Coordinates of C-alpha atoms (C1' of nucleotides) in Angstrom, one line a residue:
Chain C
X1481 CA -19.2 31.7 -33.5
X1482 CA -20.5 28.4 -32.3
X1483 CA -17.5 28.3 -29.7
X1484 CA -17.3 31.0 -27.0
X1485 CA -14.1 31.0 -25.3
X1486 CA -14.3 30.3 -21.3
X1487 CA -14.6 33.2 -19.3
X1488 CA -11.4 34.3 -16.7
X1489 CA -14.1 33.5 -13.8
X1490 CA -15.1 30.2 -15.1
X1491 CA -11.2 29.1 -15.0
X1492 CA -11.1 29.9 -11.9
X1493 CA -13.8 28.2 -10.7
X1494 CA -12.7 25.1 -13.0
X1495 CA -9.2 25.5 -11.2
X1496 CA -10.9 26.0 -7.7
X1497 CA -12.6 22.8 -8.2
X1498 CA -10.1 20.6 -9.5
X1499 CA -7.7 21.8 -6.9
X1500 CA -10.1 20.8 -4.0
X1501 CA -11.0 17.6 -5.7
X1502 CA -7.3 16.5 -6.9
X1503 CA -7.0 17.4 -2.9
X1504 CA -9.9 15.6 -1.2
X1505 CA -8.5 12.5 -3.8
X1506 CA -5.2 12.5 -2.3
X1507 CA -6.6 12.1 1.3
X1508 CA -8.9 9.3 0.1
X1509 CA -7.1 6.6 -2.2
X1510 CA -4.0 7.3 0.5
X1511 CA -6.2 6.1 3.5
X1512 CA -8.3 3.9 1.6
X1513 CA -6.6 2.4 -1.9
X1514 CA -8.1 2.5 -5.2
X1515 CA -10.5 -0.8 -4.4
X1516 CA -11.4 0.9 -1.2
X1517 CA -12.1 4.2 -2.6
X1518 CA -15.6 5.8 -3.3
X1519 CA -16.0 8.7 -5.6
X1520 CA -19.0 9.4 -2.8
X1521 CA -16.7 10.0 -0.5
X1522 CA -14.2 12.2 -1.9
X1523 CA -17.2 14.3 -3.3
X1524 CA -17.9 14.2 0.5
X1525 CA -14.6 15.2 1.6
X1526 CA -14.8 17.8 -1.5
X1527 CA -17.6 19.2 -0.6
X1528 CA -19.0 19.0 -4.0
X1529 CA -22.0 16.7 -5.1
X1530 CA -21.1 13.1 -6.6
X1531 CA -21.8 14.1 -10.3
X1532 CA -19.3 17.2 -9.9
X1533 CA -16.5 14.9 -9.8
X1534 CA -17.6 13.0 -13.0
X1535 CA -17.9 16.2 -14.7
X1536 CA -14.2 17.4 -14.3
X1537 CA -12.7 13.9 -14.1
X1538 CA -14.6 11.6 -16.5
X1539 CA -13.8 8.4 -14.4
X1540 CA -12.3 7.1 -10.9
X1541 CA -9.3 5.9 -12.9
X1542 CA -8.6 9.3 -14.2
X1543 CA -8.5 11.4 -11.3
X1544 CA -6.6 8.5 -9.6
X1545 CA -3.6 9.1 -12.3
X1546 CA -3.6 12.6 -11.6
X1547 CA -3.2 11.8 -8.0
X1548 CA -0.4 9.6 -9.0
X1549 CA 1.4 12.0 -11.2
X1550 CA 1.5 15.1 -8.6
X1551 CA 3.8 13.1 -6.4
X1552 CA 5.9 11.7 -9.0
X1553 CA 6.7 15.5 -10.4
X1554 CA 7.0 16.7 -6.9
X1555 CA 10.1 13.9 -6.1
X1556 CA 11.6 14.3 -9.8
X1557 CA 12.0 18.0 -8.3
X1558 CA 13.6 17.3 -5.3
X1559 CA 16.0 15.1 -7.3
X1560 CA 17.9 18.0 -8.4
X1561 CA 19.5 18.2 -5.1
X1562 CA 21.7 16.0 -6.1
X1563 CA 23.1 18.1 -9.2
X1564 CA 25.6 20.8 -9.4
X1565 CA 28.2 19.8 -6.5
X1566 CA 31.3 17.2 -6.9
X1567 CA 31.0 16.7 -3.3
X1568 CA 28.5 13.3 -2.3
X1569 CA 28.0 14.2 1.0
X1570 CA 26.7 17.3 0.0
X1571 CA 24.9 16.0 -3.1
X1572 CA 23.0 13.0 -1.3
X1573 CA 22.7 15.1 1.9
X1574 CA 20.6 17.7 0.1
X1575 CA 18.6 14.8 -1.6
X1576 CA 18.0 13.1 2.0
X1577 CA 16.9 16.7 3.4
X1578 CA 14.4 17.3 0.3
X1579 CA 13.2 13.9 0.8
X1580 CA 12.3 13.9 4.2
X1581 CA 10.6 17.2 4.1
X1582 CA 8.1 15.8 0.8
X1583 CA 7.4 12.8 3.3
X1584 CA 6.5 15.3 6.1
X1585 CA 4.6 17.6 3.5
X1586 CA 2.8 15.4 1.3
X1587 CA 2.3 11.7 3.3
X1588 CA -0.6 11.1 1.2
X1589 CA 0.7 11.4 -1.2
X1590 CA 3.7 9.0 -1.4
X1591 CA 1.4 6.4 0.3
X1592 CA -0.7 6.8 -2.8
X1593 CA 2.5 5.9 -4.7
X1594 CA 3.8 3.2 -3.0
X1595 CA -0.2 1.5 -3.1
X1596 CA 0.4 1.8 -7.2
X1597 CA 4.1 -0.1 -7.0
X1598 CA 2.5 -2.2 -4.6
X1599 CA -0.2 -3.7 -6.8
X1600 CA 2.3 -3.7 -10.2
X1601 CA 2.1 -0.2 -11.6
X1602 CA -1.3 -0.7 -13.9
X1603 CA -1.8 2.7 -13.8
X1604 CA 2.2 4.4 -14.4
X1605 CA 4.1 1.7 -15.3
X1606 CA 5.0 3.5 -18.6
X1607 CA 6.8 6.4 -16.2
X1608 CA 8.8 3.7 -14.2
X1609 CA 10.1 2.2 -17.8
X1610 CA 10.8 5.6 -19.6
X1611 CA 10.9 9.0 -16.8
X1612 CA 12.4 7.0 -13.8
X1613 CA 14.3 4.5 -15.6
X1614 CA 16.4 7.4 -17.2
X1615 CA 16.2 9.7 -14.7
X1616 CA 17.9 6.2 -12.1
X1617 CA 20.3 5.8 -15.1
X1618 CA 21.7 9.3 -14.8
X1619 CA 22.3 8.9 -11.0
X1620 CA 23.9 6.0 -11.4
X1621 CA 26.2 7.2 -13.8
X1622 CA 26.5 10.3 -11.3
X1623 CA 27.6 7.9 -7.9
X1624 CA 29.9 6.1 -10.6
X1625 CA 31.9 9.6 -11.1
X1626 CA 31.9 10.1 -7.1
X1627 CA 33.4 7.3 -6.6
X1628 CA 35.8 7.1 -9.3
X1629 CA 37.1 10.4 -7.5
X1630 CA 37.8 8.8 -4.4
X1631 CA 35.3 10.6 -2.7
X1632 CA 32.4 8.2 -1.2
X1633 CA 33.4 4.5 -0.7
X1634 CA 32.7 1.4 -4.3
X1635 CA 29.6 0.9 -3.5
X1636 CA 26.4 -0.4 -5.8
X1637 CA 24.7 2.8 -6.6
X1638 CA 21.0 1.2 -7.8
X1639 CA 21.1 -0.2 -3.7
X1640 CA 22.4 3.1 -2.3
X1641 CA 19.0 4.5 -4.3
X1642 CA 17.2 1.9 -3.3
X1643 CA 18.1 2.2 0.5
X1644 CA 17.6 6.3 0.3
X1645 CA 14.0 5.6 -1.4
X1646 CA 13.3 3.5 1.5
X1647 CA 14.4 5.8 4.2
X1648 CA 13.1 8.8 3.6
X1649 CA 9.5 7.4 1.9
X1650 CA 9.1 5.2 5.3
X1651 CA 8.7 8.0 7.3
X1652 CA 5.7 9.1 5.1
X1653 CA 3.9 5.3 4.0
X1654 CA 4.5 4.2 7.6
X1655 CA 4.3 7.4 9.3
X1656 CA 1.1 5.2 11.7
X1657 CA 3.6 3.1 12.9
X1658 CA 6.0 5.5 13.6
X1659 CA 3.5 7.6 15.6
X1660 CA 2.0 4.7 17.5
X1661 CA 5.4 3.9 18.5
X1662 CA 6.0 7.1 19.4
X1663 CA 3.3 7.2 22.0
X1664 CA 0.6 7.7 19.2
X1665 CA 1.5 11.5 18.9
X1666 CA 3.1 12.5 15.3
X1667 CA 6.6 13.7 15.6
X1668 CA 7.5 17.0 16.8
X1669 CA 9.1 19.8 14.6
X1670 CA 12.5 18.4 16.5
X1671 CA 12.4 15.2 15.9
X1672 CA 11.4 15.5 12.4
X1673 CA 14.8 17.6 12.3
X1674 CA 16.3 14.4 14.8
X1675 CA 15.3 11.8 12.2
X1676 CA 16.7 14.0 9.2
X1677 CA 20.5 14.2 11.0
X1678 CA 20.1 10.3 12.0
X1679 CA 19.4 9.3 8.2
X1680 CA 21.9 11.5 7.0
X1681 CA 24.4 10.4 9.3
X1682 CA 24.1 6.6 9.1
X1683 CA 23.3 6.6 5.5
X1684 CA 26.6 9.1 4.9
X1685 CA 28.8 7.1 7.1
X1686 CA 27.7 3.8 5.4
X1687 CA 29.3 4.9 1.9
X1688 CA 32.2 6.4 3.3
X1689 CA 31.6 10.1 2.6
X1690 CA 31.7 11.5 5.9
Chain W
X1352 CA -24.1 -37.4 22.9
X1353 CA -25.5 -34.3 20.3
X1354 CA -21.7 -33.2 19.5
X1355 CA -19.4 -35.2 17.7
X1356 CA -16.1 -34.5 17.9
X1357 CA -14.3 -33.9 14.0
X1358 CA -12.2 -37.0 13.1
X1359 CA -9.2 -36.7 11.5
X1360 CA -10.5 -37.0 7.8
X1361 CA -12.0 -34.1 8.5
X1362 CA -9.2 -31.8 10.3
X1363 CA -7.1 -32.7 7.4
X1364 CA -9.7 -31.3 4.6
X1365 CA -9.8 -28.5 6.8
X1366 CA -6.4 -27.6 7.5
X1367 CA -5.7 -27.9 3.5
X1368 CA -8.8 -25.8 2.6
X1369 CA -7.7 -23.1 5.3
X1370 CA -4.3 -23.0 3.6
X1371 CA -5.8 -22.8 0.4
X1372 CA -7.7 -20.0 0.8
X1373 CA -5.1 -18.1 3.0
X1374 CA -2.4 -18.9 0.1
X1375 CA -4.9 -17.4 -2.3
X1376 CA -6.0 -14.6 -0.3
X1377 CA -2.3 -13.3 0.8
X1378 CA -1.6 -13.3 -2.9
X1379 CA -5.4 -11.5 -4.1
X1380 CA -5.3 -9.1 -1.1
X1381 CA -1.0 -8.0 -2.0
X1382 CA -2.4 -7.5 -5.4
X1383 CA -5.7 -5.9 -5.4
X1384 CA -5.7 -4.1 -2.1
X1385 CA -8.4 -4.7 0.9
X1386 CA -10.7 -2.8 -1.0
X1387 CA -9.7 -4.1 -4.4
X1388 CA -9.9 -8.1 -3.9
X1389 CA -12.9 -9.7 -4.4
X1390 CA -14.2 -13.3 -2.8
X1391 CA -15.0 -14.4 -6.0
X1392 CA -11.4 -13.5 -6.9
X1393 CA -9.9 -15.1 -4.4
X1394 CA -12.2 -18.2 -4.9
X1395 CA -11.0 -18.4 -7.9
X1396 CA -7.4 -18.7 -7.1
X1397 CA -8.1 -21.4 -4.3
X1398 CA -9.3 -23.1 -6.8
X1399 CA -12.8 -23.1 -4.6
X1400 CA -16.4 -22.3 -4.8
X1401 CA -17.3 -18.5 -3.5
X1402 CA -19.3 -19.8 -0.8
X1403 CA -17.1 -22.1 0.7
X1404 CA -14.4 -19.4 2.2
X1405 CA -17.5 -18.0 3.9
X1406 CA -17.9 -21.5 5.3
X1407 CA -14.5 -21.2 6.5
X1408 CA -14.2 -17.5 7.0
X1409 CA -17.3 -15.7 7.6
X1410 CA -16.5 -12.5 6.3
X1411 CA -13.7 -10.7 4.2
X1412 CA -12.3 -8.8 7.4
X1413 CA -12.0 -12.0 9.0
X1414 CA -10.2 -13.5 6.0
X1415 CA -7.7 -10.9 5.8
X1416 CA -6.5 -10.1 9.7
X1417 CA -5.6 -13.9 9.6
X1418 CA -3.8 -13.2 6.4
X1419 CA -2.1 -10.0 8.7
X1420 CA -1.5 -11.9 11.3
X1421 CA 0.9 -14.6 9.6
X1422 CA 3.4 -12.4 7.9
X1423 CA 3.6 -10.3 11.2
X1424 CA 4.2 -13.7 13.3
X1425 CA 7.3 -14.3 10.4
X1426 CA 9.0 -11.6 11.5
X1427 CA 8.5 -11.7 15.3
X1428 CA 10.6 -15.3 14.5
X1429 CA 13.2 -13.7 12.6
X1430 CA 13.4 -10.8 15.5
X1431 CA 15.5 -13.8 17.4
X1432 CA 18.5 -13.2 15.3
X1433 CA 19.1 -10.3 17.0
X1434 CA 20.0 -11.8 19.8
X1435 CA 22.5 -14.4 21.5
X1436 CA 25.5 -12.2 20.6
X1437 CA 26.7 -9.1 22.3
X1438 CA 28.1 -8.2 18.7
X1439 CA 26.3 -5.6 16.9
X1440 CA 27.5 -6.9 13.8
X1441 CA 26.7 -9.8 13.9
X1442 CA 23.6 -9.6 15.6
X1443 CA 22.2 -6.7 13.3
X1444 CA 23.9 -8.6 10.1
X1445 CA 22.0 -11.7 10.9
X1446 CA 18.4 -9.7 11.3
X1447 CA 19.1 -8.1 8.0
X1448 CA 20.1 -11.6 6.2
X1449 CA 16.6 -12.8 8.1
X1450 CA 14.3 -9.9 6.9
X1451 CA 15.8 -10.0 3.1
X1452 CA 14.9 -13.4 2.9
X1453 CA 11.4 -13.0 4.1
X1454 CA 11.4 -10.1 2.0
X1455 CA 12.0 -12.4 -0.9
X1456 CA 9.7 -15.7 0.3
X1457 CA 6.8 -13.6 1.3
X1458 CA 6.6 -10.3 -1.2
X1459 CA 3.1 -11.2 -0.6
X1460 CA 2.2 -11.0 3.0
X1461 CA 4.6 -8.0 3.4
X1462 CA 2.8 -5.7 0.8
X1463 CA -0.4 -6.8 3.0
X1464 CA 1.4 -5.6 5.8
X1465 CA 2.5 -2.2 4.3
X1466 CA -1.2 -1.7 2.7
X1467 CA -2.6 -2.0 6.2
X1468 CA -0.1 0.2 8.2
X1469 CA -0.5 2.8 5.1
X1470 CA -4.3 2.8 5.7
X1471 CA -3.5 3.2 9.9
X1472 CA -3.8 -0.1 10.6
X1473 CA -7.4 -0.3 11.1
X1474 CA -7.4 -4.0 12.0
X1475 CA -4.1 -4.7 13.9
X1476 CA -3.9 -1.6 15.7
X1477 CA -3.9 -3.2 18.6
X1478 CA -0.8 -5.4 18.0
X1479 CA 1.0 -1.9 16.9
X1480 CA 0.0 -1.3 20.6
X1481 CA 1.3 -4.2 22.0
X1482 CA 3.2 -6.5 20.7
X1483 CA 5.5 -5.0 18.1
X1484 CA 5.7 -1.7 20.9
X1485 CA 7.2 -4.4 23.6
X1486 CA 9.9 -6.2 21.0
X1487 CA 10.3 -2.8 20.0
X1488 CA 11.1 -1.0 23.2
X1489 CA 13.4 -5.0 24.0
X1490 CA 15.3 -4.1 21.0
X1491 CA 16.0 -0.3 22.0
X1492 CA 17.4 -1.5 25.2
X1493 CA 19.5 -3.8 23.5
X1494 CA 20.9 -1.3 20.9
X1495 CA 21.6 1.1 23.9
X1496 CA 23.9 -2.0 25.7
X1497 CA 25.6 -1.9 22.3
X1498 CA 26.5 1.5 22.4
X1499 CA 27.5 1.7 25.9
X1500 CA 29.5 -1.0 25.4
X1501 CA 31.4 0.8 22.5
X1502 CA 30.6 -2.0 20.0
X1503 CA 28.9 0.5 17.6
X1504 CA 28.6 4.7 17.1
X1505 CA 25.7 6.2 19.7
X1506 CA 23.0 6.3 17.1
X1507 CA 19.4 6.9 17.8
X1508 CA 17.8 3.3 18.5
X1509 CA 14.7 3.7 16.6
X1510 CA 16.1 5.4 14.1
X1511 CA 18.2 2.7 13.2
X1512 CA 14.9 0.4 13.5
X1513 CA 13.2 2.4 10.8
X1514 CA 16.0 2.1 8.4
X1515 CA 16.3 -1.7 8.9
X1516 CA 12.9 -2.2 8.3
X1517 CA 12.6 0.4 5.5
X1518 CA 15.3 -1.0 4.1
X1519 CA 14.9 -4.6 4.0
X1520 CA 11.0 -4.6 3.1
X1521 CA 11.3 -1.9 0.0
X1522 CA 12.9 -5.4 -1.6
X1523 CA 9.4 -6.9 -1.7
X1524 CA 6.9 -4.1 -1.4
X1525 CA 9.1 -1.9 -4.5
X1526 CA 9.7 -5.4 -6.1
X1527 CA 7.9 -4.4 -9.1
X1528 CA 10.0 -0.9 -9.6
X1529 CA 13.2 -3.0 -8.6
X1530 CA 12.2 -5.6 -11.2
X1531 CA 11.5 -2.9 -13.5
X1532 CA 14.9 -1.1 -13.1
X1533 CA 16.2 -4.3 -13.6
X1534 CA 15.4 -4.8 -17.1
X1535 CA 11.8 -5.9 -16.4
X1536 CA 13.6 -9.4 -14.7
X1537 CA 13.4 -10.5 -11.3
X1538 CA 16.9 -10.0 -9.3
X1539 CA 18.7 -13.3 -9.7
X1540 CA 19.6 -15.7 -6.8
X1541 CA 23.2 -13.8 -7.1
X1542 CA 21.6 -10.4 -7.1
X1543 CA 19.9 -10.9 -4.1
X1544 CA 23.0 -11.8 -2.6
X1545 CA 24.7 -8.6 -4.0
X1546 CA 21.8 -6.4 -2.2
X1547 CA 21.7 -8.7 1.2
X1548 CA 25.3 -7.5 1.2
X1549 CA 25.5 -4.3 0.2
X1550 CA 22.6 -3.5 2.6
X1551 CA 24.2 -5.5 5.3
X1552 CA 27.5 -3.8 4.2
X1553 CA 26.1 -0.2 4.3
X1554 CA 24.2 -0.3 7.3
X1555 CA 26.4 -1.7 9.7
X1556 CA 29.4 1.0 8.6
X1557 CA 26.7 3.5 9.0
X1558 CA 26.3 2.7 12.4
X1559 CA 30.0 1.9 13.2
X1560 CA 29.9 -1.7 13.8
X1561 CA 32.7 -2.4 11.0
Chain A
dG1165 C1' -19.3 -30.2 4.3
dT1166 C1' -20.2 -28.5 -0.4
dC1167 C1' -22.2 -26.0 -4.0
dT1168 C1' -26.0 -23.4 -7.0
dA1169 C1' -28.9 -19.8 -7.0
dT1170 C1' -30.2 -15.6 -5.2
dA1171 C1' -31.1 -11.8 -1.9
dT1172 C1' -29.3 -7.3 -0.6
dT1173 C1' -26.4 -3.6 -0.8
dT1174 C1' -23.3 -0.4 -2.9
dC1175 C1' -20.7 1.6 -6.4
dG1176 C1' -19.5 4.0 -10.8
dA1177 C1' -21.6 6.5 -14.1
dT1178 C1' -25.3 9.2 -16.4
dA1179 C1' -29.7 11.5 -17.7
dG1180 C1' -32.1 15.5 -17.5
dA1181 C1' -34.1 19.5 -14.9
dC1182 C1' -32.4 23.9 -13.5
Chain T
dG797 C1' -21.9 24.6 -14.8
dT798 C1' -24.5 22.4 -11.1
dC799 C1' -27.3 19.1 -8.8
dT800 C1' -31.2 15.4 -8.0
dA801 C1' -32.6 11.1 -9.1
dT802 C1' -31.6 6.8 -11.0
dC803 C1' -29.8 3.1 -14.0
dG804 C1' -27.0 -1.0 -14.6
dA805 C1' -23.2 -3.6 -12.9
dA806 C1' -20.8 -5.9 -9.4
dA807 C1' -19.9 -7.0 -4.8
dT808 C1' -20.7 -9.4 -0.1
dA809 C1' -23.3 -12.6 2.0
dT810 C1' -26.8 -16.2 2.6
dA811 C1' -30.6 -19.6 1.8
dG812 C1' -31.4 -24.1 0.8
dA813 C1' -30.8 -28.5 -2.1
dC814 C1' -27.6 -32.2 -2.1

DNA sequence: GTCTATATTTCGATAGAC
DNA sequence: GTCTATCGAAATATAGAC
């Protein structure tokens, strides 16, 4: 037997490890970018020696798409918030709400995203032309029906995606801004739950389904 | 006399070779990252040898908070469409017609922009402070004489700021998604007359000013 | 002012002891 | 599986001829 299975205790260790370095990764590339990036620093922020991270992740680039490909999963989830009503203002207003909380949960996250879309995709472009190209397609088709119905006002469903994208991920990519304008202190429980209603609102008004 | 003062000849060589370089630079820096670019890249796209952009820029920081600086004076400008009117409407249509065309001139300089907030603004922190916090904080005021005047529905100020910006600048930062969507083509000259509107369109019955 | 050549530093990645 | 030490490549920046 020249192969000996991996013991429970060593998958957890391998999971431990690649959960706290997939972690520290997050933090870095968001604050940081790819370019600016060191693999000794998120070994730093880690807390595992340099050579650790070249032993679960064979190069910067790899770990990088795994990075990339968390948050992507994590928003195709919240996407289903849309599904199973005939009623936009319920449908959208879920998919605001479940937006707005991934920006508040996982900033690093959708800056890391935006960084990637930013500088042309070279790592995920094939999941813009095949996962979100179809999964835009289906929502588009989906807005089509709600307005067909009379319920939500004729407008162009790829800008209505477009201008929820926007909304919700702002709060996360430029969530600096926002807290330096808001007296440099992040924002409160309340007006996380303020700036959810205002989006909502204005964004619900503006197709005519409220 | 040990200084002589630069004749004209001179400015001019100058003046181009500063453009040059900031032309490249805007484009390296959107594309690469701070971290990412490279002065021999950039060099390259001037069209220039390496060391001469340290002649005219001693270092990279230096390089790039000029680069900073320019798309954020662009907007400051466009900030003036805003006013002269004591119509919501118009005054708010007119800022988004201004920011959608910057967002389509300058992809560039705004995706420089976005990189450095996303990264917490380690170089123009201090115009977060100042600058944009004062037109900010003249632009709540205004919104709030709007309101009381019963020209538009009493939405939250800065709230309504976010979405504007959020909304206007995911056209260049997302370009490469929105190209994507769109059949791998850049939006048409009618296209981005279809989203000026429907943004324009959505927004300002979001907030009650149609 | 401009450019070639190079100094100096730093990074990604790996070898090899444990 | 883990860690120290280090290699080779590539980057910023500069020295010095022109």
């Amino acid at each position: 037997m020249p192969e000996t299975p991996p013991r429970p205790r060593r998958n957890l260790a391998r999971a431990r490890n690649e959960a706290l370095i997939l972690q520290a990764a997050e933090k870095v590339f968001a604050e940081a970018g790819f370019g600016g990036a060191t693999m000794q620093l998120i070994a730093d922020v880690a807390g595992l020696p340099k050579a650790n991270l070249h032993y679960y992740f064979a190069t910067k680039e790899e770990l990088y798409r795994r990075v990339v490909q968390t948050i992507f999963e994590i928003w195709l989830q919240a996407a289903s918030a849309m599904d199973g009503t005939d009623d936009p203002a319920q449908g959208i207003g879920a998919y605001i709400e479940a937006k707005m909380e991934i920006s508040r949960r996982h900033p690093n996250g959708s800056k890391v995203w935006a960084s990637e879309v930013m500088h042309g995709a070279p790592v995920i472009q094939d999941y813009l032309e095949t996962t979100l190209r179809d999964w835009t397609a289906g929502r588009v088709a989906l807005i089509h029906r709600w307005i067909a119905s009379g319920r939500m006002a004729p407008v162009d469903p790829e800008k209505l995606l477009y201008m929820l994208w926007a909304t919700t991920q702002h709060y996360a990519d430029f969530n600096h801004q926002i807290e330096t304008l808001n007296g440099g202190k992040p924002l409160s429980d309340a007006q996380w739950q303020e700036a959810t209603e205002a989006v909502k609102s204005m964004i619900l008004r503006g197709i005519g389904a409220l």
